[in-house]
Coordinates of C-alpha atoms and ligand atoms in Angstrom, one line a residue:
M311 CA -7.0 76.3 -27.7
S312 CA -3.6 75.4 -26.1
L313 CA -1.8 72.2 -26.2
Q314 CA -2.5 71.7 -22.7
E315 CA -6.4 72.4 -23.0
L316 CA -6.4 70.4 -26.3
Y317 CA -4.7 67.4 -24.3
N318 CA -7.1 67.8 -21.5
K319 CA -10.4 67.7 -23.7
H320 CA -9.1 64.5 -25.7
C321 CA -6.7 62.3 -23.6
S322 CA -6.9 60.1 -21.0
Q323 CA -4.3 58.1 -18.8
G324 CA -3.8 54.6 -18.3
N325 CA -4.2 52.4 -21.6
K326 CA -1.3 50.7 -23.6
Y327 CA -1.3 51.1 -27.3
S328 CA 0.8 49.5 -30.1
Y329 CA 0.7 50.3 -34.0
G330 CA -0.4 46.7 -35.0
T331 CA -0.7 44.7 -38.4
S332 CA -2.7 47.5 -39.6
G333 CA -2.4 50.4 -37.2
F334 CA -4.3 51.1 -33.9
R335 CA -7.2 48.8 -33.4
M336 CA -9.2 48.8 -30.1
H337 CA -12.6 49.1 -28.4
N338 CA -13.6 52.7 -29.5
S339 CA -14.1 54.1 -25.7
V340 CA -10.1 53.9 -25.5
L341 CA -9.2 55.4 -28.6
D342 CA -9.4 59.1 -28.4
T343 CA -6.3 59.7 -26.7
V344 CA -4.5 57.5 -29.8
M345 CA -6.6 59.7 -32.3
F346 CA -5.4 62.9 -30.7
S347 CA -1.6 62.0 -30.8
T348 CA -2.1 60.3 -34.4
G349 CA -3.2 63.6 -35.7
I350 CA -0.1 65.0 -34.8
V351 CA 2.1 62.1 -36.1
V352 CA 0.4 62.4 -39.8
V353 CA 1.2 66.5 -39.6
L354 CA 4.9 65.6 -38.7
R355 CA 4.9 63.0 -41.4
S356 CA 3.8 65.5 -43.9
L357 CA 6.0 68.0 -42.8
Y358 CA 8.8 65.3 -42.8
L359 CA 7.8 64.8 -46.4
K360 CA 8.1 68.4 -47.7
S361 CA 4.1 69.0 -47.4
Q362 CA 3.1 66.1 -49.1
Y363 CA -0.7 64.6 -48.3
V364 CA -0.7 61.9 -45.6
G365 CA -3.8 59.8 -45.5
V366 CA -5.7 58.7 -42.2
M367 CA -8.4 56.1 -42.6
I368 CA -10.4 55.5 -39.2
T369 CA -12.0 52.3 -39.3
A370 CA -11.5 48.6 -37.6
S371 CA -12.3 47.2 -40.7
H372 CA -13.3 43.4 -39.8
N373 CA -13.7 43.9 -36.4
P374 CA -17.1 44.2 -34.5
P375 CA -19.0 47.3 -34.6
Q376 CA -17.8 48.4 -31.2
D377 CA -14.2 48.6 -32.0
N378 CA -12.6 51.5 -34.2
G379 CA -9.0 52.3 -35.4
V380 CA -6.8 54.1 -37.3
K381 CA -4.4 53.4 -40.3
I382 CA -1.9 55.9 -41.5
V383 CA -1.4 56.1 -45.4
E384 CA 1.8 57.4 -47.4
P385 CA 1.4 59.7 -50.1
H386 CA 1.4 57.5 -52.8
G387 CA -1.4 55.1 -51.0
E388 CA 1.3 52.7 -49.5
M389 CA 0.9 51.9 -45.9
L390 CA 2.8 53.7 -43.2
V391 CA 6.8 53.2 -43.6
Q392 CA 7.8 50.9 -40.9
D393 CA 10.2 53.0 -39.3
W394 CA 7.4 55.6 -38.3
E395 CA 5.2 52.8 -36.3
P396 CA 7.4 53.3 -33.2
I397 CA 7.1 56.9 -33.5
A398 CA 2.9 56.6 -33.4
T399 CA 3.5 54.1 -30.7
Q400 CA 5.3 56.2 -28.6
L401 CA 3.5 59.3 -28.7
A402 CA 0.1 57.4 -28.1
N403 CA 1.7 56.0 -25.1
A404 CA 3.2 59.2 -24.1
A405 CA -0.4 60.4 -24.0
A406 CA -1.6 58.2 -22.1
T407 CA 1.1 58.6 -19.5
S408 CA 0.7 62.6 -18.7
F409 CA 0.8 65.9 -20.1
Q410 CA 4.4 66.5 -19.3
E411 CA 5.2 62.9 -20.5
F412 CA 3.5 64.0 -23.9
E413 CA 4.6 67.4 -24.5
S414 CA 8.5 66.1 -23.7
T415 CA 8.0 63.1 -26.1
L416 CA 6.6 65.2 -28.9
H417 CA 9.6 67.5 -28.3
S418 CA 12.2 64.7 -28.3
I419 CA 10.6 63.2 -31.5
A420 CA 10.3 66.3 -33.4
K421 CA 13.9 67.2 -32.5
K422 CA 15.0 63.8 -33.8
L423 CA 13.3 64.4 -37.1
D424 CA 14.7 67.9 -37.2
I425 CA 11.2 69.4 -37.5
D426 CA 10.3 73.0 -36.0
L427 CA 7.3 72.6 -34.2
A428 CA 6.6 76.1 -34.5
T429 CA 7.3 76.4 -38.2
D430 CA 4.8 77.8 -40.9
E431 CA 5.6 75.1 -43.3
R432 CA 2.0 74.0 -44.5
A433 CA 1.2 70.4 -43.6
N434 CA -1.4 68.6 -45.5
V435 CA -3.7 65.5 -44.3
V436 CA -6.4 63.4 -46.0
V437 CA -8.9 61.7 -44.0
A438 CA -12.0 59.3 -44.1
R439 CA -13.7 57.0 -42.3
D440 CA -16.1 54.2 -42.4
S441 CA -19.4 53.5 -41.2
R442 CA -18.9 53.0 -37.6
E443 CA -21.0 55.2 -35.2
S444 CA -17.9 56.0 -33.2
G445 CA -16.1 57.8 -36.4
P446 CA -17.7 61.2 -36.3
R447 CA -16.3 61.5 -32.5
L448 CA -12.9 59.9 -33.2
L449 CA -12.2 62.1 -36.1
A450 CA -13.2 65.2 -33.8
A451 CA -10.0 64.0 -31.7
L452 CA -7.8 63.3 -34.7
K453 CA -8.6 67.0 -36.1
A454 CA -8.0 68.2 -32.6
G455 CA -4.6 66.7 -32.8
I456 CA -3.6 68.3 -36.3
S457 CA -5.0 71.7 -35.1
V458 CA -1.8 71.6 -32.7
F459 CA -0.3 73.2 -35.6
S460 CA -0.5 76.3 -37.3
N461 CA -0.8 75.8 -40.8
T462 CA -2.4 72.6 -41.7
N463 CA -4.6 71.6 -44.7
V464 CA -7.5 68.7 -44.0
V465 CA -9.4 67.3 -47.0
D466 CA -11.8 65.4 -45.4
F467 CA -13.6 62.8 -47.6
G468 CA -16.3 61.6 -45.0
L469 CA -17.1 58.0 -45.5
L470 CA -14.9 56.2 -48.1
T471 CA -13.6 52.4 -48.4
T472 CA -10.0 52.4 -47.1
P473 CA -8.6 51.7 -50.8
Q474 CA -10.4 54.6 -51.9
L475 CA -8.8 56.8 -49.7
H476 CA -5.3 55.3 -50.4
F477 CA -6.2 55.9 -54.3
L478 CA -7.3 59.5 -53.6
T479 CA -4.3 60.3 -51.2
H480 CA -2.1 59.4 -54.3
I481 CA -3.9 61.3 -56.7
L482 CA -3.9 64.4 -54.5
N483 CA -0.1 64.2 -54.4
S484 CA 0.0 63.5 -58.1
E485 CA -2.2 66.5 -59.6
E486 CA -1.2 69.8 -59.7
P487 CA -1.7 71.5 -56.6
G488 CA -5.1 73.0 -55.9
S489 CA -6.9 70.8 -58.6
A490 CA -10.1 69.6 -57.5
V491 CA -9.9 65.7 -56.6
D492 CA -13.3 64.1 -55.6
E493 CA -14.2 60.3 -55.2
S494 CA -15.9 60.1 -58.6
Q495 CA -12.5 59.8 -60.0
Y496 CA -12.2 56.6 -58.2
Y497 CA -15.2 54.9 -60.1
S498 CA -14.3 56.7 -63.5
Y499 CA -10.8 55.3 -63.5
F500 CA -11.3 51.8 -62.6
L501 CA -14.8 51.4 -64.6
S502 CA -12.9 52.6 -67.8
K503 CA -10.4 50.1 -67.4
W504 CA -13.2 47.4 -67.1
D505 CA -14.8 48.9 -69.9
Q506 CA -11.7 48.8 -72.6
L507 CA -10.8 45.2 -71.3
A508 CA -14.6 44.2 -71.9
E509 CA -14.2 46.2 -75.6
L510 CA -10.8 44.6 -76.4
Y511 CA -12.3 41.2 -75.6
H512 CA -15.9 41.9 -77.5
L513 CA -17.6 40.9 -74.0
E514 CA -21.5 40.8 -74.6
S515 CA -22.6 39.4 -71.5
L516 CA -21.2 38.1 -68.2
P517 CA -21.5 34.5 -67.8
F518 CA -23.0 34.6 -64.1
H519 CA -24.5 37.0 -61.7
L520 CA -22.6 38.3 -58.9
T521 CA -24.1 39.1 -55.7
I522 CA -21.9 41.4 -53.4
D523 CA -22.2 41.1 -49.7
C524 CA -21.3 44.4 -48.3
A525 CA -20.9 43.2 -44.7
N526 CA -23.5 46.1 -43.9
G527 CA -20.4 48.5 -44.1
V528 CA -19.2 51.4 -46.2
G529 CA -18.6 49.3 -49.2
A530 CA -22.4 49.0 -49.7
E531 CA -22.8 52.7 -50.9
K532 CA -19.8 52.4 -52.7
A533 CA -20.7 49.4 -54.5
Q534 CA -24.1 50.9 -55.3
R535 CA -22.7 54.0 -56.6
L536 CA -20.4 51.8 -58.8
I537 CA -23.1 49.6 -60.2
Q538 CA -24.9 53.0 -61.0
L539 CA -22.2 54.6 -63.1
A540 CA -21.3 51.2 -64.8
K541 CA -22.3 50.4 -68.3
P542 CA -25.3 48.0 -68.7
L543 CA -23.1 45.1 -69.4
L544 CA -21.8 44.9 -65.7
Q545 CA -25.0 46.8 -64.5
K546 CA -27.1 44.2 -64.9
S547 CA -25.1 41.4 -63.8
L548 CA -24.0 42.8 -60.2
S549 CA -26.1 43.4 -57.2
T550 CA -25.6 43.8 -53.3
T551 CA -26.9 42.6 -50.1
N552 CA -26.0 43.5 -46.6
G553 CA -26.0 47.3 -47.1
Q554 CA -27.7 48.2 -44.1
T555 CA -25.1 51.0 -43.3
D556 CA -27.8 53.0 -41.4
K557 CA -27.6 49.8 -38.9
P558 CA -24.0 50.2 -37.6
E559 CA -24.6 47.4 -35.3
L560 CA -25.0 45.1 -38.1
L561 CA -21.6 45.8 -39.4
N562 CA -20.0 42.6 -40.2
E563 CA -22.9 40.7 -38.2
S564 CA -23.2 37.0 -39.5
C565 CA -21.8 38.5 -42.8
G566 CA -18.5 39.9 -44.6
A567 CA -15.4 38.4 -45.8
D568 CA -14.1 37.3 -42.4
F569 CA -17.4 35.7 -41.5
V570 CA -17.4 33.9 -44.6
K571 CA -13.8 33.0 -44.5
T572 CA -13.9 31.7 -41.1
N573 CA -17.0 30.0 -41.0
Q574 CA -16.8 28.4 -44.7
F575 CA -20.4 29.3 -44.9
F576 CA -22.7 31.7 -46.8
P577 CA -23.6 35.0 -45.0
A578 CA -27.0 36.1 -44.0
N579 CA -29.2 37.2 -46.5
C580 CA -27.7 35.3 -49.5
T581 CA -29.6 32.7 -51.1
P582 CA -27.5 31.0 -53.5
E583 CA -28.2 29.5 -56.5
P584 CA -26.1 27.1 -58.6
G585 CA -24.3 28.8 -61.5
Q586 CA -24.2 32.4 -59.8
L587 CA -21.3 33.8 -58.2
Y588 CA -21.4 35.5 -54.8
C589 CA -18.6 37.8 -52.9
S590 CA -18.2 39.0 -49.8
F591 CA -16.2 42.7 -48.6
D592 CA -15.2 43.4 -45.5
G593 CA -16.3 46.3 -42.9
D594 CA -13.9 48.7 -44.7
A595 CA -13.5 47.0 -48.3
D596 CA -10.2 46.3 -48.5
R597 CA -10.8 42.4 -48.7
V598 CA -12.8 40.1 -50.7
V599 CA -13.6 36.7 -51.0
F600 CA -15.8 34.6 -53.6
Y601 CA -18.0 31.7 -53.4
Y602 CA -20.8 29.6 -55.0
C603 CA -23.0 26.5 -54.2
D604 CA -23.0 23.5 -56.5
S605 CA -25.9 21.8 -58.2
S606 CA -26.3 18.9 -55.6
A607 CA -29.6 18.8 -53.4
E608 CA -28.0 20.7 -50.4
K609 CA -26.2 23.4 -52.7
K610 CA -23.1 23.0 -51.0
F611 CA -20.9 25.8 -50.1
H612 CA -17.7 26.3 -52.2
L613 CA -15.1 29.0 -51.2
L614 CA -12.8 30.8 -53.4
D615 CA -10.6 32.8 -51.1
G616 CA -7.2 34.9 -51.4
D617 CA -5.3 32.1 -52.5
K618 CA -7.8 30.9 -55.3
I619 CA -8.0 34.5 -56.5
A620 CA -4.0 34.9 -56.3
I621 CA -4.0 31.6 -58.7
L622 CA -6.5 33.0 -61.0
L623 CA -4.6 36.3 -61.3
A624 CA -1.1 34.7 -61.7
K625 CA -2.4 32.1 -64.4
L626 CA -4.0 34.9 -66.7
L627 CA -1.0 37.1 -66.1
A628 CA 1.2 34.6 -66.8
K629 CA -0.4 33.0 -70.1
L630 CA -0.6 37.3 -71.1
L631 CA 3.1 37.4 -70.8
Q632 CA 3.7 34.5 -72.8
D633 CA 1.4 35.8 -75.7
A634 CA 3.2 39.1 -75.2
Q635 CA 6.6 37.0 -75.7
L636 CA 7.7 38.8 -72.5
T637 CA 8.1 35.6 -70.2
A638 CA 11.8 35.7 -70.5
A639 CA 12.2 39.5 -69.3
L640 CA 9.7 40.0 -66.9
S641 CA 9.6 37.8 -63.5
V642 CA 6.3 36.7 -62.0
G643 CA 5.8 35.7 -57.9
V644 CA 3.2 35.2 -55.6
V645 CA 3.5 36.2 -52.0
Q646 CA 1.5 34.4 -49.5
T647 CA 1.2 33.9 -45.8
A648 CA 1.2 31.1 -43.6
Y649 CA -2.4 31.1 -44.0
A650 CA -2.3 30.1 -47.3
N651 CA -3.7 26.8 -47.7
G652 CA -0.9 24.1 -48.4
S653 CA -2.6 22.7 -51.4
S654 CA -2.4 26.3 -53.0
T655 CA 1.5 26.7 -52.6
K656 CA 2.0 23.2 -53.9
Y657 CA -0.4 24.2 -56.9
I658 CA 1.6 27.4 -58.0
Q659 CA 4.9 25.9 -57.6
E660 CA 4.4 22.8 -59.1
T661 CA 1.9 23.1 -61.7
L662 CA 2.1 26.8 -62.6
Q663 CA 5.9 26.6 -61.8
I664 CA 5.7 30.1 -60.5
P665 CA 8.0 30.9 -57.5
V666 CA 6.1 31.5 -54.1
S667 CA 7.5 33.7 -51.2
C668 CA 5.8 33.4 -47.7
T669 CA 5.8 36.5 -45.3
K670 CA 4.3 37.6 -41.7
T671 CA 0.7 38.6 -41.9
G672 CA 0.1 42.2 -42.6
V673 CA -0.4 43.3 -46.4
K674 CA 2.6 45.7 -45.7
H675 CA 5.0 43.0 -45.5
L676 CA 3.6 40.9 -48.6
H677 CA 3.4 44.6 -50.5
H678 CA 7.2 44.9 -49.7
E679 CA 8.0 41.6 -50.8
A680 CA 5.9 41.5 -53.8
V681 CA 7.3 45.1 -54.8
S682 CA 11.0 44.2 -54.2
K683 CA 11.1 40.8 -55.9
Y684 CA 9.2 40.6 -59.0
D685 CA 8.1 42.5 -62.0
I686 CA 4.6 41.3 -61.5
G687 CA 4.2 40.5 -57.8
I688 CA 0.7 38.9 -57.0
Y689 CA 0.1 39.1 -53.3
F690 CA -2.7 37.8 -51.3
E691 CA -3.6 36.7 -47.8
A692 CA -6.1 33.7 -47.7
N693 CA -8.7 36.0 -45.9
G694 CA -8.9 38.0 -49.4
H695 CA -6.9 40.9 -48.9
G696 CA -4.2 41.7 -51.7
T697 CA -3.6 43.1 -55.0
A698 CA -1.0 42.3 -57.7
V699 CA 1.9 45.0 -58.4
F700 CA 3.5 45.7 -61.5
S701 CA 7.3 47.1 -61.7
P702 CA 8.6 49.9 -63.5
K703 CA 10.6 47.9 -65.7
F704 CA 7.2 46.0 -66.5
H705 CA 5.3 49.7 -67.7
S706 CA 8.4 50.6 -69.6
L707 CA 8.7 47.2 -71.5
V708 CA 5.1 46.9 -72.2
E709 CA 5.1 50.5 -73.5
E710 CA 8.0 50.2 -75.8
S711 CA 6.6 46.8 -77.1
L712 CA 3.1 48.5 -77.7
A713 CA 5.0 51.4 -79.3
T714 CA 6.3 49.3 -82.3
T715 CA 3.3 47.1 -83.1
Q716 CA 4.2 46.6 -87.1
E717 CA 6.0 43.5 -86.6
K718 CA 4.0 42.0 -83.9
S719 CA 1.0 39.5 -84.4
E720 CA -2.6 40.6 -83.2
S721 CA -2.6 38.1 -80.3
Q722 CA 0.7 39.5 -79.2
I723 CA -0.7 43.0 -79.4
K724 CA -3.8 42.2 -77.6
A725 CA -1.9 40.4 -74.9
L726 CA 0.2 43.4 -74.2
K727 CA -2.8 45.8 -74.1
S728 CA -4.3 43.5 -71.9
L729 CA -1.4 43.4 -69.4
Q730 CA -1.6 47.3 -69.5
L731 CA -5.2 47.4 -68.6
F732 CA -4.8 44.7 -65.7
S733 CA -1.9 46.8 -64.2
Q734 CA -4.4 49.8 -64.2
L735 CA -7.6 47.5 -63.2
I736 CA -5.6 46.3 -60.3
N737 CA -5.3 49.0 -57.6
Q738 CA -1.6 49.7 -57.2
T739 CA -1.8 51.2 -53.9
V740 CA -3.5 48.5 -51.6
G741 CA -5.9 45.7 -51.6
D742 CA -9.1 46.9 -52.9
A743 CA -12.3 44.7 -52.8
I744 CA -13.8 46.7 -55.6
S745 CA -10.9 46.7 -57.9
D746 CA -10.1 42.9 -57.2
M747 CA -13.8 42.1 -57.8
L748 CA -13.6 44.1 -61.3
A749 CA -10.0 42.0 -62.0
V750 CA -11.7 38.6 -61.0
I751 CA -14.7 39.2 -63.1
A752 CA -12.7 40.4 -66.2
A753 CA -10.2 37.3 -65.6
L754 CA -13.2 34.8 -65.6
C755 CA -14.6 36.6 -68.7
I756 CA -11.5 36.4 -70.6
M757 CA -10.4 32.9 -69.8
K758 CA -14.3 31.8 -70.3
L759 CA -14.4 29.9 -67.0
T760 CA -17.4 29.2 -64.4
P761 CA -16.9 29.4 -60.9
E762 CA -16.6 25.7 -60.7
Q763 CA -13.9 25.5 -63.0
W764 CA -12.0 28.1 -61.3
D765 CA -12.4 26.2 -58.3
S766 CA -11.6 22.7 -59.9
W767 CA -7.7 23.5 -60.5
Y768 CA -6.8 22.0 -56.9
Q769 CA -8.5 20.8 -53.8
D770 CA -8.1 22.7 -50.5
L771 CA -6.7 20.7 -47.9
P772 CA -9.4 20.9 -45.1
N773 CA -8.5 23.3 -42.7
R774 CA -9.7 25.3 -39.6
L775 CA -9.2 28.9 -38.5
T776 CA -10.2 29.7 -34.8
K777 CA -9.1 32.1 -32.0
A778 CA -8.7 32.0 -28.6
I779 CA -8.6 34.5 -25.9
V780 CA -5.5 34.5 -23.6
P781 CA -4.5 36.6 -20.5
D782 CA -1.7 38.4 -22.4
R783 CA -1.2 37.5 -26.2
S784 CA 2.0 39.5 -26.2
V785 CA 3.8 36.3 -24.8
F786 CA 3.2 34.7 -28.3
V787 CA 6.3 35.4 -30.1
S788 CA 6.6 33.8 -33.3
T789 CA 9.5 33.5 -36.1
N790 CA 9.8 31.8 -39.6
A791 CA 7.1 34.1 -41.1
E792 CA 4.8 33.3 -38.1
R793 CA 5.0 29.6 -38.6
Q794 CA 6.8 28.8 -35.6
L795 CA 6.7 29.9 -32.1
V796 CA 9.7 30.9 -29.7
S797 CA 7.6 31.7 -26.8
P798 CA 6.0 30.7 -24.6
E799 CA 9.1 28.3 -24.2
G800 CA 8.1 24.6 -25.0
L801 CA 4.9 25.5 -26.7
Q802 CA 6.2 24.8 -30.1
A803 CA 7.6 21.4 -29.5
K804 CA 4.3 20.2 -28.0
I805 CA 2.1 21.7 -31.3
D806 CA 4.9 19.9 -33.5
A807 CA 4.3 16.6 -31.6
I808 CA 0.5 16.7 -32.3
V809 CA 0.8 18.0 -35.8
A810 CA 3.0 15.0 -36.8
Q811 CA 0.1 12.6 -35.8
Y812 CA -1.8 13.8 -38.8
P813 CA -1.3 13.3 -42.3
Q814 CA -0.5 16.5 -44.4
G815 CA -1.1 18.1 -40.6
R816 CA 0.2 21.6 -40.4
S817 CA -0.6 24.1 -37.6
F818 CA 0.5 27.2 -36.3
V819 CA -0.5 30.0 -33.5
R820 CA 0.2 33.5 -33.7
A821 CA -1.0 36.6 -31.6
S822 CA -3.3 38.7 -33.7
G823 CA -2.3 42.3 -34.4
T824 CA -5.8 43.5 -34.6
E825 CA -7.7 41.7 -32.0
D826 CA -7.2 40.8 -28.5
A827 CA -6.9 37.0 -29.4
V828 CA -4.4 34.1 -30.2
R829 CA -5.2 32.7 -33.6
I830 CA -4.9 29.1 -34.5
Y831 CA -4.7 27.5 -37.8
A832 CA -4.6 23.9 -38.8
E833 CA -4.8 22.1 -41.9
A834 CA -5.1 18.0 -42.3
D835 CA -6.1 15.4 -44.9
T836 CA -9.5 15.1 -43.7
T837 CA -12.2 17.8 -42.2
E838 CA -12.3 15.5 -38.9
N839 CA -8.6 15.5 -38.7
A840 CA -8.4 19.1 -39.2
V841 CA -10.8 20.0 -36.4
E842 CA -9.3 17.8 -34.2
L843 CA -5.7 19.0 -34.8
S844 CA -7.3 22.5 -34.4
S845 CA -9.0 21.6 -31.2
R846 CA -5.8 19.6 -29.6
V847 CA -3.5 22.7 -30.1
A848 CA -6.6 25.1 -28.6
E849 CA -6.1 23.1 -25.7
L850 CA -2.6 23.3 -25.4
L851 CA -3.2 27.5 -25.0
K852 CA -5.4 26.9 -21.9
Ligands
G16_1471 C1 -5.5 43.5 -41.3 C2 -4.4 43.5 -42.1 C3 -4.4 42.1 -43.0 C4 -4.6 40.9 -41.9 C5 -5.8 41.3 -41.1 C6 -6.0 40.2 -39.8 O1 -6.6 43.4 -42.3 O2 -4.3 44.3 -43.0 O3 -3.2 42.1 -43.4 O4 -4.6 39.5 -42.3 O5 -5.6 42.6 -40.3 O6 -4.6 40.7 -39.0 P1 -4.4 39.9 -37.6 O7 -4.2 38.3 -37.9 O8 -2.7 40.3 -37.1 O9 -5.7 40.3 -36.4 P2 -8.1 44.4 -42.0 O10 -8.7 44.0 -43.0 O11 -8.9 43.9 -40.6 O12 -7.6 45.8 -42.1

């Protein structure tokens, strides 16, 4: 088919698109145009990177089932470099204007990038999607965009979690060209790291059972596969709930990481028992939060969110560095966003004496800060999205130290081996619910912690995260890592005046980059005050 015929088949006019916090994300009915243009952008990206594989994930993650979206993945598993986001946005909006506008924009982008549109160089693209009903239709539009070029190779992995796609994109670019790469490599890689840690610490059983709420999403089948492939030690202590991937309307419905974090309550189909641990993935399994119930008569819910996960990993990794005698040589830092609970930031800085950076929302911002500032950069958003990244200096120092073991104590060698294994067990490409879950289980076993002990290090300030629908969220412009608004004019001063009336009060408002809404975060000394602060700030938006 000609470019015009493909365009006519997949594009429609009138919508406005923007590459947001995590790619394009909207109601599925308006996404065909953007899928078609994204197909072209990923081919251009692959050609620009000398035919490396570029990944595309079709997902709307935590959003409701009728939404969908697309995330572009760099050859080594990072998110699309930020200077290409405007290119993706420009081409999508041109496609939504007219064929003439689209064609001329495509030519001018190609010229700027110095790419010959008629090239016979091969472009390599790797695609996957989550379990949404609209996925196959949108995949067809994406493939139509890719087919505009004559020499393309598309590896279609079908259904995957987002982090699996990131991981496999990296593997495809690391293996010899032509090597067979498949999903099973994901499970064998991470399970083997977990098994080696279990062996190093002589683990014989897990001190709790872990129930995984899979949000009725793609993570269900993948978590079940992981459990099937695991050795009995792990296998007998893990089970799943909310795994109805065959009912797409149930995706993220009263379950999943976003539901649990926002409502601060157990998901549907979870009957909590004291002493046991629970976790929730989101729709594409790139986030995880943990929780448990206490032994009170009402079985009170306790959340162990991204802040608590970051602290667990920071505490363990800092201790291992100390035992490995590498504290002076390697820096450790934690990266958070404005959503991090004030108590967590205080605990990391004052008790753990570990530096904390604060960035804008979006793992792409946290990842960049963690990689550029620290040898061990632990980054987590409170919503459970995050990982820990290890610098090349970390890898070479640990390797060198392990190569000369004769003058080292047994505990030093054990710490070095543990550091190396954790740097592999934790997915280096992106936040990953499955790999983070394995790292948390390993950390709890090694530190011999119950969920209550993990939770007891500090008390979260009571908080509320809500959203408001406004006529135009684009007027909400933030600064200072999204902690303050510069527009609409005067609104920040009003928020500040209200916040000042609450002990330990903090509140901010920012436009979501994944939903058509404005988010309101509030925390204060008591639950009543946090709720009141949140609703008074929400009132200001009306
Ligand atoms: C995406 C991003 C996260 C971000 C979340 C919500 O997550 O990857 O970094 O925290 O959206 O963003 P916003 O508040 O701008 O809507 P996911 O899991 O939905 O892809």
